[in-house]
Coordinates of C-alpha atoms in Angstrom, one line a residue:
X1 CA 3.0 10.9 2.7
X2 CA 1.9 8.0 0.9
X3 CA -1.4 6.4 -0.5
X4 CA -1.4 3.3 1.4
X5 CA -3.8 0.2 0.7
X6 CA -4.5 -2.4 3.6
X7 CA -5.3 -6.2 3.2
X8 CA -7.5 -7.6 5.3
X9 CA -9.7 -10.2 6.8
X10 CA -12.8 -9.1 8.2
X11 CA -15.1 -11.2 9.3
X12 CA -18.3 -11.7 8.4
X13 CA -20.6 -8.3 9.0
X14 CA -17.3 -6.3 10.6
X15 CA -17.0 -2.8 9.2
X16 CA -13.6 -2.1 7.8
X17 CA -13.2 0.4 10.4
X18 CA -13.7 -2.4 13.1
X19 CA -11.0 -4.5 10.7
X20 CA -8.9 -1.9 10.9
X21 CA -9.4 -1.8 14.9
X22 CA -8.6 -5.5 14.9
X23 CA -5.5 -5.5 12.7
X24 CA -4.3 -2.3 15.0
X25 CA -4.7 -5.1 18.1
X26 CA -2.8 -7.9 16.3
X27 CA 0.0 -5.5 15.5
X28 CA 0.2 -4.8 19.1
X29 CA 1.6 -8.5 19.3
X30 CA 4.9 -10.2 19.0
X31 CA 6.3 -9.9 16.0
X32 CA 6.5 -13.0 13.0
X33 CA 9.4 -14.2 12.1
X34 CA 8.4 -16.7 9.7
X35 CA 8.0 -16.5 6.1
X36 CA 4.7 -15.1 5.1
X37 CA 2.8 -17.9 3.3
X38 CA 2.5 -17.1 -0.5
X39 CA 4.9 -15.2 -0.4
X40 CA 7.0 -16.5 -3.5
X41 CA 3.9 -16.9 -5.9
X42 CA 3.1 -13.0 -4.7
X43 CA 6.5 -12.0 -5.6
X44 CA 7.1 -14.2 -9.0
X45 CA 3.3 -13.1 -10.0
X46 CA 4.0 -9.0 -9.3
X47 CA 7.2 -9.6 -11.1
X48 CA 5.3 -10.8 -13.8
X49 CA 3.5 -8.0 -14.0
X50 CA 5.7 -5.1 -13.3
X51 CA 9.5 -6.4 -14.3
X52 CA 12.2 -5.6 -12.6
X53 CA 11.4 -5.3 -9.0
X54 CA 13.7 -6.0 -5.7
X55 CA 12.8 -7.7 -2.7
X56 CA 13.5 -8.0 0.8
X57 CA 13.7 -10.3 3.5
X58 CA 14.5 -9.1 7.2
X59 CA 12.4 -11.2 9.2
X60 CA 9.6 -9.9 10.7
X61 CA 9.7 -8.1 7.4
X62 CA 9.6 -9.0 3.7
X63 CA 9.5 -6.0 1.0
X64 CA 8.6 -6.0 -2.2
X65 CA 10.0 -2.6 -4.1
X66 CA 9.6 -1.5 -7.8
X67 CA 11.5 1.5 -8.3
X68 CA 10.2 3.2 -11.1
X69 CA 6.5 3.5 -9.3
X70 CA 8.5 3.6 -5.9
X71 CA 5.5 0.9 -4.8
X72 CA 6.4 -1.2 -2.1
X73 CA 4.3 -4.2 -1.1
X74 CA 4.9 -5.2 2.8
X75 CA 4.0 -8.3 4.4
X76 CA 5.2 -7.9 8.4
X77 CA 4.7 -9.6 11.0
X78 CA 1.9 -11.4 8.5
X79 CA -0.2 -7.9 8.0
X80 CA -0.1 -7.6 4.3
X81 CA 0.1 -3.7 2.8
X82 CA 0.7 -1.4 -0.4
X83 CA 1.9 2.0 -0.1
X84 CA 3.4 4.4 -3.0
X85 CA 4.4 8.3 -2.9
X86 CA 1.9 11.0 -3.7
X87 CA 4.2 11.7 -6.9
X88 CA 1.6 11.6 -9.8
X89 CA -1.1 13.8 -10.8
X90 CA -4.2 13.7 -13.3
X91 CA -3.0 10.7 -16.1
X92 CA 0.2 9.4 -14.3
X93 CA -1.8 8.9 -11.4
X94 CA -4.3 7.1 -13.2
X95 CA -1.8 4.6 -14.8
X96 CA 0.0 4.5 -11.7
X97 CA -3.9 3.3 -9.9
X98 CA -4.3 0.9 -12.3
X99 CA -1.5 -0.9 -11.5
X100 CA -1.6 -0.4 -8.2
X101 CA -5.2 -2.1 -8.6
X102 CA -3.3 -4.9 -10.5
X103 CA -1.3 -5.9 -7.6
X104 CA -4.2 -5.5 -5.5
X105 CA -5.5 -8.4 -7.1
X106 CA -3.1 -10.6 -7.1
X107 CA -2.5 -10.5 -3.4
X108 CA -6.1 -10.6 -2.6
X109 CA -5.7 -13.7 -5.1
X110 CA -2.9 -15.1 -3.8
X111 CA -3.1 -14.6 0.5
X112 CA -7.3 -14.3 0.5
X113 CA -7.4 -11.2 2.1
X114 CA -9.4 -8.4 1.4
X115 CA -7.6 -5.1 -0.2
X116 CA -9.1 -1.9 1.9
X117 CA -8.5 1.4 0.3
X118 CA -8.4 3.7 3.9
X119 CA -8.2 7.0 1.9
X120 CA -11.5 6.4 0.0
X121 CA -13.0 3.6 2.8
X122 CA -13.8 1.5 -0.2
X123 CA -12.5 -2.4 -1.0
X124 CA -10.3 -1.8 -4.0
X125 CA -11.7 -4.9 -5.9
X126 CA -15.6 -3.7 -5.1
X127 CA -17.6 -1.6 -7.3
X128 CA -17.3 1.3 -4.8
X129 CA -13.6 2.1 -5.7
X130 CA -12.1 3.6 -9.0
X131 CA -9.2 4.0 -10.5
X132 CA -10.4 7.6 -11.3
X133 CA -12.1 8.4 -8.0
X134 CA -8.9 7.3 -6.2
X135 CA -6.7 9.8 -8.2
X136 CA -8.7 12.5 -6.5
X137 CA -6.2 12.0 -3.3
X138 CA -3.1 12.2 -6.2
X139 CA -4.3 15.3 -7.5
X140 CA -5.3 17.2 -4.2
X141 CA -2.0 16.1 -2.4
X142 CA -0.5 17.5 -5.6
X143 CA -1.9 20.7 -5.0
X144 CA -1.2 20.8 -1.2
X145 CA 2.5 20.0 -2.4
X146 CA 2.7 22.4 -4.8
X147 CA 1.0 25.3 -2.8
X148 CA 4.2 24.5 0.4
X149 CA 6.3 24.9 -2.8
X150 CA 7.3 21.1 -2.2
X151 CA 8.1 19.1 -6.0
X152 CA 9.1 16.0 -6.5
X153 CA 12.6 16.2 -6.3
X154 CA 12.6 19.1 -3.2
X155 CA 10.4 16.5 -1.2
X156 CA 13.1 13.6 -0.9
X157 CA 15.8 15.7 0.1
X158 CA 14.0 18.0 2.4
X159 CA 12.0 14.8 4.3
X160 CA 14.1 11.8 3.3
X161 CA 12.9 8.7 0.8
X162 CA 10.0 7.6 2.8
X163 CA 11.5 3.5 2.0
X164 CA 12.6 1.3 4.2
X165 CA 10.2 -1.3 6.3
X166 CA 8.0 1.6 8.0
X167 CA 4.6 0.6 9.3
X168 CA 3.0 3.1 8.1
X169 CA 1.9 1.4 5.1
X170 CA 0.1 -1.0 7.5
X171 CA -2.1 1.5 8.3
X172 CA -0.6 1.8 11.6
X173 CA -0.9 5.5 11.1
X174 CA -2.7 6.1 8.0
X175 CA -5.7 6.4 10.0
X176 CA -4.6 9.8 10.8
X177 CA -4.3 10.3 7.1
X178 CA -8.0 10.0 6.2

């Protein structure tokens, strides 16, 4: 399970659960195959401001990974997301958010769209989400983790590195996560 953040473009007066509806329907649709636009000045500005970072590009897909966090940042098919592992609790989680909420800003910078926090059904750049009320999810996965006896470590080998393009991280099933 990860802790997935959508971007979106709803329009004017939509809930985000009606966005999430619409981006569901889009997704339903052929796939892109051309190059997300911004994509380079996303990628060069999250470089900037996490280092060393890998990225991907296998059309409809394009991946941006940084290992240490193990965030990825998705754009496929042209449906922007964010997704990273339930790994940290308490103050790891909290640094982890605030990054997280760093790239959040640059893609809602950079692309326009809006970034939609489906776990806490808040906008991440609105004065609704926190860095602190989002760690609440860290901490209580955490627990659930710890109380199945899974750790860190036990978790990748027992259920396999969540990596790869999935579309879960476009909220194509995080809906079932809430």
């Amino acid at each position: 399970m990860s802790y997935a953040i959508n971007f979106l473009d709803p329009e004017p007066g939509q809930s985000w659960e009606d966005a999430m509806d619409a981006l569901e329907e889009r997704s339903a649709g052929p796939d892109v195959l051309t190059r997300p636009p911004h994509w380079d000045l996303v990628v060069a500005k999250v470089r900037e401001l996490l280092g060393d970072i890998s990225v991907m590009e296998d059309p409809p897909a394009w991946e941006i990974i940084h290992e240490a966090m193990a965030l990825q940042v998705y754009c496929i098919s042209g449906e922007w997301s964010l997704s990273v592992p339930y790994w940290s609790e308490g103050d790891a989680a909290l640094s982890l958010l605030r990054r997280i909420h760093a790239v959040c800003e640059i893609i809602q910078t950079v692309t326009g769209l809006q970034a939609y926090d489906p776990q806490s059904g808040e906008a991440v750049l609105s004065d609704g989400w926190t860095e602190e009320l989002a760690v609440t999810a860290f901490d209580d996965s955490a627990d659930l983790f710890r109380s199945l006896g899974i750790t860190r470590g036990s978790s990748r080998r027992k259920f396999g590195r969540s990596g790869g393009l999935t579309r879960l991280a476009n909220g194509r099933l995080a809906r079932f996560f809430r």
